[in-house]
C-alpha positions as CSV (number, residue, x, y, z in Angstrom):
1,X,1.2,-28.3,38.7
2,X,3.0,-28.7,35.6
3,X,1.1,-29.3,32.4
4,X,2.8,-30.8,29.5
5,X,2.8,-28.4,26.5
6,X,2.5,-29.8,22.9
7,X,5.1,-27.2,21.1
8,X,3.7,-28.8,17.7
9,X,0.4,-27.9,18.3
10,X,1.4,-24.1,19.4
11,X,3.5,-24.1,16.3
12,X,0.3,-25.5,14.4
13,X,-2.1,-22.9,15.8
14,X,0.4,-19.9,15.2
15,X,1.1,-20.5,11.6
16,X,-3.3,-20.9,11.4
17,X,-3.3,-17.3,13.6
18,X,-0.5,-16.1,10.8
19,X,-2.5,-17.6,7.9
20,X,-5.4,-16.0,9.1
21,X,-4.3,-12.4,9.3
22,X,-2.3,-12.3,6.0
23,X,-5.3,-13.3,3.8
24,X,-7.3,-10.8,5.6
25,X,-5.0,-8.3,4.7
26,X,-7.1,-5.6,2.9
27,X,-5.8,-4.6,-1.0
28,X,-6.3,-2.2,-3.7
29,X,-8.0,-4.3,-6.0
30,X,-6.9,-2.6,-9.0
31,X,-7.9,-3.2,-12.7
32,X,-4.6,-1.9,-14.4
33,X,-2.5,-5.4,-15.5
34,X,0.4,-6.7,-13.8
35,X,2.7,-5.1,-17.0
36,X,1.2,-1.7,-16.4
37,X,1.7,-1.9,-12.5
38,X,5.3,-2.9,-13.5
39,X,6.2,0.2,-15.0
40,X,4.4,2.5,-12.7
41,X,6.4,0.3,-10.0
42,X,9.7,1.9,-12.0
43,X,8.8,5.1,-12.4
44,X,8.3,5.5,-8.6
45,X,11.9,4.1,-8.0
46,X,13.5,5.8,-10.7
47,X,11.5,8.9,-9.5
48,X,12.9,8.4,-5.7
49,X,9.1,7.7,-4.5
50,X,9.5,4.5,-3.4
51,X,12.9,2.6,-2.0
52,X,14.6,0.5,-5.0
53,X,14.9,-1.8,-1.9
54,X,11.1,-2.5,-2.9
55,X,10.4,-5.9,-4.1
56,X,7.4,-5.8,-7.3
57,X,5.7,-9.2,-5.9
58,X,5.2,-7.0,-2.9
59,X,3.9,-3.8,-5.0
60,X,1.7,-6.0,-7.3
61,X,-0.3,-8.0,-3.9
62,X,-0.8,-4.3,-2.8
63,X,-2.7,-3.6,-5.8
64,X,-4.6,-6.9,-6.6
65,X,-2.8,-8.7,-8.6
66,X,-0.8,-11.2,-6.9
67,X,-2.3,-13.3,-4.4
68,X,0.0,-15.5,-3.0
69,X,-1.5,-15.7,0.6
70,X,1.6,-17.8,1.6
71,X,4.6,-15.8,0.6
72,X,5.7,-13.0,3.2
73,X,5.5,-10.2,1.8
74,X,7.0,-6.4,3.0
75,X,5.9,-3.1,3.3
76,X,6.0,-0.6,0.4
77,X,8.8,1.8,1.2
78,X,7.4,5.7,0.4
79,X,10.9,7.7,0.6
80,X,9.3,10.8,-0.9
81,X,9.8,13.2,2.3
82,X,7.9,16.2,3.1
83,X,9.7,20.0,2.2
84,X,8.8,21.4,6.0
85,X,9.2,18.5,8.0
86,X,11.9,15.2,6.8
87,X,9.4,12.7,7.0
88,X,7.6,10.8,4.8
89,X,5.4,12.8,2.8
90,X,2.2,11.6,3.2
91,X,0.7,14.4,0.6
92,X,2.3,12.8,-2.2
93,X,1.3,9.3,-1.3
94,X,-2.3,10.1,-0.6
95,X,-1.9,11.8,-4.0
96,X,-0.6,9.1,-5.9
97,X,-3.5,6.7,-4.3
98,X,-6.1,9.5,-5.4
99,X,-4.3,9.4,-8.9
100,X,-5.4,5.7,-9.6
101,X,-8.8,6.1,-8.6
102,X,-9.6,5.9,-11.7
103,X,-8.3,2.0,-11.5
104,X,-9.4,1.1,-8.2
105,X,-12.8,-0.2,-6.8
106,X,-14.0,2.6,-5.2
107,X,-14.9,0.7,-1.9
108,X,-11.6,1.2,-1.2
109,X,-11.5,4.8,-0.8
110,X,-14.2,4.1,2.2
111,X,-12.7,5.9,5.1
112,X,-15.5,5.0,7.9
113,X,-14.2,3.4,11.0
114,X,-17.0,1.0,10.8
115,X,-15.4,-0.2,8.0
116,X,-12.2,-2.6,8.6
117,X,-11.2,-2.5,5.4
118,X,-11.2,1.2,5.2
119,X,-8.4,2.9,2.7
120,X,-6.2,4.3,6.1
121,X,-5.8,0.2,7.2
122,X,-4.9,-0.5,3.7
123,X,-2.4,2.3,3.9
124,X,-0.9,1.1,7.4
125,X,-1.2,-2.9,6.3
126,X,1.0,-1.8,2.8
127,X,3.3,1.7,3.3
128,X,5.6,1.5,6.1
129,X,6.4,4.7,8.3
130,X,3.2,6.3,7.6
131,X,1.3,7.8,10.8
132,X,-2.1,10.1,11.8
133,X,-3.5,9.4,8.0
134,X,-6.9,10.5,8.7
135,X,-5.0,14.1,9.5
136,X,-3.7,14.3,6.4
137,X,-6.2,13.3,4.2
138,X,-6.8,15.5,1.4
139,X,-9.6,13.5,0.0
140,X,-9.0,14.6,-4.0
141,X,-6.2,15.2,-6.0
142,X,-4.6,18.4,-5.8
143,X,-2.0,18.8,-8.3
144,X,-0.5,22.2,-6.6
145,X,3.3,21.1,-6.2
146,X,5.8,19.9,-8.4
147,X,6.4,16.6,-7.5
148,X,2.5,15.8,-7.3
149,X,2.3,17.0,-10.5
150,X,5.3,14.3,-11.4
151,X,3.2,11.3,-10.2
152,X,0.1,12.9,-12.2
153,X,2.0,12.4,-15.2
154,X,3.3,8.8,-14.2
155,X,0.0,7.8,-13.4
156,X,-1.4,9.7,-17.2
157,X,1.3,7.5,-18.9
158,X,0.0,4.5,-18.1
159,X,-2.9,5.1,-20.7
160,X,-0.6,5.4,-23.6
C-alpha cells in the first residue's frame, strides 16, 4: 500500500521540531550589557581563547542578550588548548564561566542531572569540541596558571 505523503506538511512539522528546540536552548542569562560583552568577546580573540572565526550575535545569545529565536546561530569556538594533552582546554573555559559569576544568575551554575538546564548542557548547547565536562569541573576559580590568570584580568576589566 502506498500512502501519499504531503512533503509540505513534513517540511511544516520539521521547521515547528527546529523551532522548538532552538528556543529551548538553555543561556547564560547574563547582566553585563551587550557593549561590555563586546569587548570581553575581543579580548578572547585577540587573546587566542576563542576562534576569530566566531561571530558576536552568536557570543551575545550565549550570554542573554540577543534573542533572536530565528536566526541560526553556531557554536562558540574555545581554541585555548590544554599544555599536557592538545585539546581544548577545558580548565580555562570552566575558568572563564566561573570568572563571570559574578554576572550570571546563579541557576545556571546548577549542575544536577535533574536539572535540563544544568550549566554542562549549556556548555555542550554553546562551546563546540568540549567532552566529559562533569570530569573536569573544578567548581571555583582557581587562578594557579598563567593564562587563567589572563582571563581573570579580562573579566576584572570589564568593571572599569
Amino acid at each position: 500500500v502506498i500512502i501519499p505523503v504531503d512533503y509540505n506538511e513534513i517540511e511544516k512539522f520539521i521547521s515547528l521540531e527546529i523551532y522548538y528546540l532552538e528556543s529551548n536552548y538553555p543561556y547564560f542569562n547574563c547582566n553585563l550589557d551587550d557593549k561590555k560583552l563586546k569587548v570581553l568577546f575581543n579580548q578572547l580573540i585577540s587573546h587566542s581563547f576563542i576562534d576569530q572565526s566566531n561571530i558576536i550575535d552568536d557570543f551575545l545569545y550565549v550570554f542573554g542578550i540577543i534573542s533572536d529565536k530565528n536566526r541560526i546561530k553556531t557554536k562558540i569556538k574555545w581554541i585555548d588548548k590544554s599544555i599536557t594533552r592538545h585539546e581544548t582546554n577545558i580548565q580555562t573555559l570552566f575558568e572563564f564561566i566561573y570568572l563571570l559569576k559574578p554576572y550570571i544568575e546563579s541557576d545556571c551554575f546548577d549542575t544536577s542531572a535533574s536539572n535540563q538546564n544544568n550549566l554542562y548542557r549549556i556548555i555542550q548547547f554553546h562551546f563546540e569540541g568540549v567532552k566529559n565536562l562533569s570530569e573536569k569541573n573544578p567548581f571555583k576559580v582557581k587562578n594557579d596558571t598563567k593564562r587563567k590568570q589572563l582571563l581573570k584580568s579580562i573579566v576584572e576589566n570589564l568593571q572599569s
